């Protein structure tokens, strides 16, 4: 049997997921696997160990192919992405295909591939959490897409990331069994983290707030900075704010303008880089709180897995999927609304403590790999 895995992105969690799957495939000697992923993987692969495996091959997507598939129109982009997948399918003739980000190819991928090819993939954004805010057109589009997923023979499994209740709801609503729960895996590495307060020049009595990952408006990065202006100066002097991750273009200029204004009122440390797994481990181990004031209500976040693994509380929303996970698993402070003022109040009153939760056992990467490779 030959199984085909396609992903047009290699940043962030995409690389992590591919590595988790690769390590599971190494032991699957009776199955041939093909990864079709961007050629930029060659520049990123040193971040992980990739043992040699004769049953796994790579077909690298060139910059030219990816540029040709991209478009500002989501519909046109989905069509071109689907056609790129078809091109690779014709070259490899697999028995199954797995799309790391299924929505990027819908609905066209359901109609243009060979009828005997089984399709599976991951859905990250769960429209149920945004239903009240959606207009009728977006509601209709979402319902049609999910109806097609549940009534198209080519679909094998549609994995809903980190939300078992939504999985059950979709199966009941669309009278199917194709939707399946997929845990959001924690990227556990063979490394002993250390406290780097002294290395960073942070006083022992300073409360350390860590905001990491891709730094963007939708991640609430600017909300974090705006919250600092709501905190009295005497409180700021007892805090350290750490930003770790690439600053996205949408906020780059504003981010650096505001941090420059704030730097004399609060200690701010910035790692505007693609952070290594070891650095993130050290920062999480050192921090007192992890900040996740995300704007999106409809998806999970890997930050909460880090919070659970290192027993550090997270400050995030109480609403949406992320809020539900924080509340149900006692992962920290869940705010009814995310504003600079509410975040500032939470940071002011946040005393360091360690959380206790069974959440990290649910998010083991072995569970993630097993569900995808052996559904």
Coordinates of N, CA, C and O in Angstrom, one line a residue, residues 185-317:
X185 N -0.9 17.4 19.3 CA 0.2 16.8 20.0 C 1.2 17.8 20.6 O 1.5 18.9 20.0
X186 N 1.7 17.5 21.8 CA 2.8 18.3 22.4 C 4.1 17.9 21.8 O 4.4 16.7 21.7
X187 N 4.9 18.9 21.4 CA 6.2 18.6 20.8 C 7.3 18.3 21.9 O 8.2 19.1 22.1
X188 N 7.1 17.1 22.5 CA 8.1 16.7 23.5 C 9.5 16.4 22.9 O 9.5 15.7 21.9
X189 N 10.5 16.9 23.5 CA 11.9 16.7 22.9 C 12.8 16.1 24.0 O 12.5 16.2 25.2
X190 N 13.9 15.5 23.6 CA 14.8 14.9 24.5 C 15.8 16.0 25.0 O 16.9 16.2 24.4
X191 N 15.3 16.8 25.9 CA 16.1 17.9 26.4 C 15.6 18.3 27.8 O 14.4 18.3 28.1
X192 N 16.6 18.6 28.7 CA 16.3 18.9 30.0 C 16.3 20.5 30.1 O 17.3 21.1 30.1
X193 N 15.1 21.1 30.3 CA 15.0 22.5 30.3 C 15.6 23.1 31.5 O 15.7 22.5 32.6
X194 N 16.0 24.4 31.4 CA 16.7 25.0 32.6 C 16.1 26.4 32.8 O 15.6 27.0 31.9
X195 N 16.2 26.9 34.0 CA 15.8 28.2 34.3 C 16.9 29.2 33.8 O 18.0 29.1 34.2
X196 N 16.5 30.1 33.0 CA 17.5 31.1 32.4 C 17.3 32.5 32.9 O 17.6 33.5 32.2
X197 N 16.7 32.7 34.1 CA 16.5 34.0 34.6 C 17.9 34.7 34.7 O 18.0 35.9 34.3
X198 N 18.8 34.1 35.3 CA 20.1 34.7 35.5 C 20.8 35.1 34.1 O 21.3 36.2 34.0
X199 N 20.7 34.2 33.2 CA 21.2 34.4 31.9 C 20.6 35.6 31.2 O 21.2 36.4 30.5
X200 N 19.3 35.8 31.4 CA 18.5 36.9 30.8 C 18.5 38.2 31.7 O 18.0 39.2 31.3
X201 N 19.2 38.1 32.9 CA 19.2 39.3 33.8 C 17.9 39.6 34.4 O 17.6 40.7 34.7
X202 N 17.1 38.5 34.7 CA 15.8 38.7 35.3 C 15.9 38.5 36.8 O 16.4 37.4 37.2
X203 N 15.4 39.4 37.6 CA 15.4 39.2 39.1 C 14.5 38.1 39.5 O 13.5 37.8 38.9
X204 N 14.9 37.5 40.6 CA 14.1 36.3 41.1 C 12.7 36.7 41.5 O 11.8 35.8 41.5
X205 N 12.5 37.9 41.9 CA 11.1 38.3 42.3 C 10.3 38.9 41.2 O 9.2 39.4 41.4
X206 N 10.8 38.9 40.0 CA 10.1 39.4 38.8 C 9.1 38.4 38.3 O 9.6 37.2 38.1
X207 N 7.9 38.8 38.0 CA 6.9 37.8 37.4 C 7.2 37.8 35.9 O 7.1 38.9 35.3
X208 N 7.4 36.7 35.4 CA 7.7 36.5 33.9 C 6.5 36.1 33.1 O 6.0 35.0 33.4
X209 N 6.1 36.9 32.2 CA 5.0 36.6 31.3 C 5.5 36.3 29.9 O 6.2 37.1 29.3
X210 N 5.3 35.1 29.4 CA 5.8 34.7 28.1 C 4.7 34.6 27.0 O 3.6 34.0 27.2
X211 N 4.9 35.3 25.9 CA 4.0 35.2 24.8 C 4.8 34.7 23.6 O 5.7 35.4 23.1
X212 N 4.5 33.5 23.1 CA 5.4 32.9 22.1 C 4.6 32.3 20.9 O 3.4 32.1 21.0
X213 N 5.3 32.0 19.9 CA 4.7 31.5 18.7 C 4.8 32.6 17.6 O 5.5 33.6 17.8
X214 N 4.1 32.4 16.5 CA 4.0 33.5 15.5 C 3.3 34.7 16.2 O 2.2 34.6 16.7
X215 N 4.0 35.9 16.2 CA 3.5 37.1 16.8 C 2.7 37.9 15.8 O 3.3 38.4 14.8
X216 N 1.4 37.9 16.0 CA 0.5 38.5 15.0 C -0.7 39.1 15.7 O -1.0 38.9 16.9
X217 N -1.5 39.9 15.0 CA -2.7 40.6 15.5 C -3.6 39.5 16.1 O -4.2 39.6 17.2
X218 N -3.9 38.5 15.3 CA -4.8 37.4 15.7 C -4.4 36.7 16.9 O -5.2 36.0 17.6
X219 N -3.1 36.7 17.2 CA -2.6 36.0 18.4 C -2.7 37.0 19.6 O -2.3 36.6 20.7
X220 N -3.2 38.2 19.4 CA -3.3 39.1 20.6 C -2.0 39.8 21.0 O -1.9 40.3 22.1
X221 N -1.0 39.8 20.1 CA 0.3 40.3 20.5 C 0.2 41.8 20.8 O 0.7 42.3 21.8
X222 N -0.6 42.6 20.0 CA -0.8 44.0 20.3 C -1.6 44.2 21.5 O -1.4 45.2 22.2
X223 N -2.5 43.3 21.8 CA -3.3 43.4 23.0 C -2.4 43.3 24.2 O -2.6 44.0 25.3
X224 N -1.4 42.5 24.2 CA -0.5 42.3 25.3 C 0.2 43.7 25.5 O 0.4 44.1 26.7
X225 N 0.7 44.3 24.4 CA 1.4 45.6 24.6 C 0.5 46.7 25.1 O 0.9 47.5 25.9
X226 N -0.8 46.7 24.6 CA -1.7 47.7 25.0 C -2.1 47.5 26.5 O -2.3 48.5 27.2
X227 N -2.0 46.2 27.0 CA -2.3 45.9 28.4 C -1.3 46.6 29.3 O -1.6 47.0 30.4
X228 N -0.1 46.6 28.9 CA 1.0 47.2 29.7 C 0.7 48.6 30.1 O 0.9 49.1 31.2
X229 N 0.1 49.4 29.2 CA -0.2 50.8 29.4 C -1.3 50.9 30.5 O -1.5 52.0 31.1
X230 N -2.0 49.8 30.7 CA -3.1 49.8 31.8 C -2.6 49.4 33.1 O -3.3 49.5 34.1
X231 N -1.3 49.0 33.2 CA -0.8 48.6 34.5 C 0.0 49.7 35.1 O 0.9 50.3 34.5
X232 N -0.2 50.0 36.4 CA 0.5 51.0 37.2 C 2.0 50.8 37.1 O 2.5 49.6 37.1
X233 N 2.8 51.8 37.1 CA 4.2 51.7 37.0 C 4.9 50.9 38.0 O 5.8 50.1 37.8
X234 N 4.4 51.0 39.3 CA 5.0 50.2 40.4 C 4.8 48.7 40.2 O 5.6 47.9 40.6
X235 N 3.7 48.3 39.5 CA 3.5 46.9 39.1 C 4.4 46.5 38.0 O 4.9 45.4 38.0
X236 N 4.6 47.4 37.0 CA 5.4 47.0 35.9 C 6.8 46.7 36.3 O 7.5 45.9 35.7
X237 N 7.3 47.4 37.3 CA 8.7 47.2 37.7 C 8.9 45.8 38.3 O 10.1 45.4 38.4
X238 N 7.9 45.1 38.6 CA 8.0 43.7 39.1 C 7.7 42.7 38.1 O 7.5 41.5 38.4
X239 N 7.6 43.1 36.8 CA 7.2 42.2 35.7 C 8.3 42.2 34.6 O 9.1 43.1 34.4
X240 N 8.4 41.0 33.9 CA 9.2 40.9 32.7 C 8.3 40.3 31.7 O 7.6 39.3 31.9
X241 N 8.4 40.9 30.5 CA 7.6 40.4 29.4 C 8.5 39.9 28.3 O 9.4 40.5 27.8
X242 N 8.3 38.6 27.9 CA 9.1 37.9 26.9 C 8.3 37.6 25.7 O 7.2 36.9 25.8
X243 N 8.7 38.1 24.5 CA 8.1 37.8 23.2 C 9.1 36.8 22.5 O 10.2 37.2 22.3
X244 N 8.6 35.7 22.1 CA 9.4 34.7 21.4 C 8.8 34.2 20.1 O 7.7 33.5 20.2
X245 N 9.3 34.5 19.0 CA 8.7 34.1 17.7 C 8.8 35.2 16.7 O 9.0 36.4 17.0
X246 N 8.7 34.8 15.4 CA 8.8 35.8 14.3 C 7.6 36.8 14.4 O 6.4 36.4 14.6
X247 N 7.9 38.1 14.3 CA 6.9 39.1 14.3 C 6.3 39.2 12.9 O 7.1 39.5 11.9
X248 N 5.0 39.0 12.8 CA 4.4 38.9 11.4 C 4.4 40.3 10.8 O 4.3 41.4 11.5
X249 N 4.4 40.4 9.5 CA 4.4 41.7 8.8 C 3.2 42.6 9.2 O 3.3 43.8 9.2
X250 N 2.1 42.0 9.5 CA 0.9 42.8 9.7 C 1.0 43.7 11.0 O 0.3 44.7 11.1
X251 N 1.9 43.4 11.9 CA 2.1 44.2 13.1 C 3.5 44.7 13.3 O 3.8 45.3 14.3
X252 N 4.4 44.4 12.4 CA 5.9 44.6 12.6 C 6.2 46.0 13.0 O 6.8 46.2 14.1
X253 N 5.8 46.9 12.3 CA 6.1 48.3 12.6 C 5.5 48.8 13.9 O 6.2 49.4 14.7
X254 N 4.2 48.5 14.1 CA 3.6 48.9 15.3 C 4.2 48.2 16.5 O 4.4 48.8 17.6
X255 N 4.5 46.9 16.4 CA 5.1 46.2 17.5 C 6.4 46.9 18.0 O 6.6 47.1 19.2
X256 N 7.3 47.2 17.0 CA 8.6 47.7 17.4 C 8.4 49.2 17.9 O 9.2 49.7 18.8
X257 N 7.5 49.9 17.4 CA 7.3 51.3 17.8 C 6.8 51.3 19.3 O 7.3 52.1 20.1
X258 N 5.8 50.4 19.6 CA 5.3 50.4 20.9 C 6.3 49.8 21.9 O 6.4 50.3 23.1
X259 N 7.0 48.8 21.6 CA 8.0 48.2 22.5 C 9.1 49.2 22.8 O 9.6 49.3 23.9
X260 N 9.4 50.0 21.8 CA 10.4 51.1 22.0 C 9.9 52.1 23.1 O 10.6 52.6 23.9
X261 N 8.6 52.4 23.0 CA 8.0 53.4 23.9 C 7.9 52.8 25.3 O 8.0 53.5 26.3
X262 N 7.7 51.5 25.4 CA 7.5 50.9 26.7 C 8.8 50.4 27.4 O 8.8 50.1 28.6
X263 N 9.9 50.3 26.7 CA 11.1 49.7 27.2 C 11.7 50.3 28.5 O 12.3 49.6 29.3
X264 N 11.4 51.5 28.7 CA 11.9 52.2 30.0 C 10.9 52.1 31.1 O 11.2 52.5 32.2
X265 N 9.8 51.4 30.9 CA 8.8 51.3 32.0 C 8.6 49.8 32.4 O 8.1 49.6 33.5
X266 N 9.1 48.9 31.6 CA 8.9 47.5 31.9 C 10.0 46.7 31.2 O 10.4 47.1 30.1
X267 N 10.5 45.6 31.8 CA 11.6 44.9 31.1 C 10.9 44.0 30.0 O 10.1 43.2 30.3
X268 N 11.4 44.2 28.8 CA 10.9 43.5 27.6 C 12.0 42.8 27.0 O 13.1 43.4 26.7
X269 N 11.9 41.5 26.7 CA 12.9 40.7 26.0 C 12.2 40.1 24.7 O 11.1 39.6 24.8
X270 N 12.9 40.3 23.6 CA 12.3 39.9 22.3 C 13.2 39.0 21.6 O 14.4 39.2 21.4
X271 N 12.6 37.8 21.2 CA 13.3 36.9 20.3 C 12.5 36.9 19.0 O 11.6 36.1 18.8
X272 N 12.9 37.8 18.0 CA 12.2 37.9 16.8 C 12.9 36.9 15.8 O 13.5 37.2 14.8
X273 N 12.7 35.6 16.1 CA 13.3 34.5 15.3 C 12.4 33.3 15.3 O 11.4 33.2 16.1
X274 N 12.7 32.4 14.4 CA 12.0 31.1 14.5 C 12.7 30.3 15.7 O 13.9 29.9 15.5
X275 N 12.1 30.3 16.8 CA 12.8 29.8 18.0 C 13.0 28.3 18.0 O 12.1 27.5 17.6
X276 N 14.1 27.9 18.5 CA 14.4 26.4 18.6 C 13.5 25.8 19.6 O 13.0 26.5 20.5
X277 N 13.3 24.5 19.5 CA 12.6 23.8 20.5 C 13.2 23.9 21.9 O 12.5 24.0 22.9
X278 N 14.5 23.9 22.0 CA 15.2 24.0 23.2 C 15.0 25.4 23.9 O 14.8 25.5 25.1
X279 N 15.0 26.5 23.1 CA 14.8 27.8 23.6 C 13.4 27.9 24.2 O 13.2 28.5 25.3
X280 N 12.4 27.4 23.4 CA 11.0 27.5 23.9 C 10.9 26.7 25.2 O 10.2 27.1 26.1
X281 N 11.5 25.5 25.3 CA 11.5 24.8 26.5 C 12.1 25.5 27.7 O 11.5 25.6 28.8
X282 N 13.2 26.2 27.5 CA 13.8 27.0 28.6 C 12.9 28.2 29.0 O 12.8 28.5 30.2
X283 N 12.3 28.8 28.0 CA 11.5 30.0 28.3 C 10.2 29.6 29.1 O 9.8 30.2 30.0
X284 N 9.6 28.4 28.6 CA 8.4 28.0 29.4 C 8.8 27.5 30.8 O 8.0 27.8 31.7
X285 N 9.9 26.9 30.9 CA 10.3 26.5 32.3 C 10.6 27.7 33.2 O 10.4 27.6 34.4
X286 N 11.1 28.8 32.6 CA 11.4 30.0 33.3 C 10.2 30.8 33.6 O 10.2 31.5 34.7
X287 N 9.3 30.9 32.7 CA 8.1 31.8 32.9 C 7.2 31.4 34.0 O 7.2 30.3 34.5
X288 N 6.5 32.4 34.5 CA 5.5 32.2 35.5 C 4.1 32.0 34.9 O 3.3 31.3 35.4
X289 N 3.9 32.7 33.8 CA 2.6 32.6 33.1 C 2.9 32.6 31.5 O 3.8 33.3 31.1
X290 N 2.0 31.9 30.8 CA 2.0 32.0 29.4 C 0.8 32.8 28.9 O -0.3 32.5 29.4
X291 N 1.0 33.7 28.0 CA -0.1 34.6 27.6 C -0.6 34.1 26.2 O 0.1 33.9 25.2
X292 N -2.0 33.9 26.2 CA -2.6 33.4 24.9 C -3.9 34.2 24.7 O -5.0 33.6 24.7
X293 N -3.8 35.5 24.6 CA -5.1 36.3 24.4 C -5.5 36.4 23.0 O -5.7 37.4 22.3
X294 N -5.8 35.2 22.4 CA -6.1 35.0 21.0 C -7.4 35.6 20.6 O -8.4 35.5 21.4
X295 N -7.5 36.1 19.4 CA -8.8 36.7 18.9 C -9.7 35.6 18.3 O -10.9 35.6 18.4
X296 N -9.1 34.5 17.8 CA -9.8 33.4 17.2 C -10.5 32.6 18.2 O -9.9 32.2 19.2
X297 N -11.8 32.3 18.0 CA -12.6 31.5 19.0 C -12.7 30.1 18.5 O -13.2 29.2 19.2
X298 N -12.3 29.8 17.2 CA -12.7 28.6 16.6 C -11.6 27.6 16.4 O -11.8 26.6 15.8
X299 N -10.5 27.8 17.1 CA -9.5 26.7 17.0 C -8.6 26.6 18.3 O -8.7 27.5 19.2
X300 N -7.9 25.6 18.4 CA -7.0 25.3 19.6 C -5.7 26.1 19.4 O -5.5 26.8 18.5
X301 N -4.8 25.8 20.4 CA -3.5 26.4 20.3 C -2.5 25.5 21.0 O -2.8 24.9 22.0
X302 N -1.3 25.3 20.4 CA -0.3 24.5 21.0 C 0.3 25.1 22.3 O 0.9 24.4 23.1
X303 N 0.0 26.4 22.5 CA 0.5 27.0 23.8 C -0.1 26.3 25.0 O 0.6 26.2 26.0
X304 N -1.3 25.9 24.9 CA -1.9 25.2 26.1 C -1.3 23.9 26.4 O -1.2 23.4 27.6
X305 N -0.7 23.2 25.4 CA 0.0 22.0 25.6 C 1.3 22.2 26.4 O 1.7 21.5 27.2
X306 N 2.0 23.3 26.0 CA 3.2 23.7 26.7 C 2.9 24.1 28.1 O 3.6 23.7 29.1
X307 N 1.8 24.8 28.3 CA 1.4 25.1 29.7 C 1.2 23.9 30.6 O 1.6 23.8 31.7
X308 N 0.5 22.9 30.0 CA 0.2 21.7 30.7 C 1.5 20.9 31.0 O 1.7 20.3 32.1
X309 N 2.4 20.8 30.0 CA 3.6 20.0 30.1 C 4.5 20.6 31.2 O 5.1 19.9 32.0
X310 N 4.6 21.9 31.2 CA 5.5 22.6 32.1 C 4.8 23.1 33.4 O 5.4 23.7 34.2
X311 N 3.6 22.7 33.5 CA 2.8 23.0 34.7 C 2.7 24.5 35.0 O 2.6 25.0 36.1
X312 N 2.7 25.3 33.9 CA 2.6 26.8 34.1 C 1.2 27.3 33.6 O 0.7 26.9 32.5
X313 N 0.6 28.1 34.4 CA -0.8 28.6 34.0 C -0.7 29.5 32.8 O 0.2 30.2 32.6
X314 N -1.8 29.4 32.0 CA -2.0 30.2 30.8 C -3.1 31.3 31.1 O -4.0 31.0 31.9
X315 N -2.9 32.5 30.6 CA -4.0 33.5 30.6 C -4.5 33.6 29.2 O -3.8 33.9 28.3
X316 N -5.8 33.3 29.1 CA -6.4 33.3 27.8 C -7.9 33.5 27.9 O -8.4 33.9 28.9
X317 N -8.7 33.3 26.8 CA -10.1 33.5 26.8 C -10.9 32.4 27.5 O -10.4 31.3 27.6

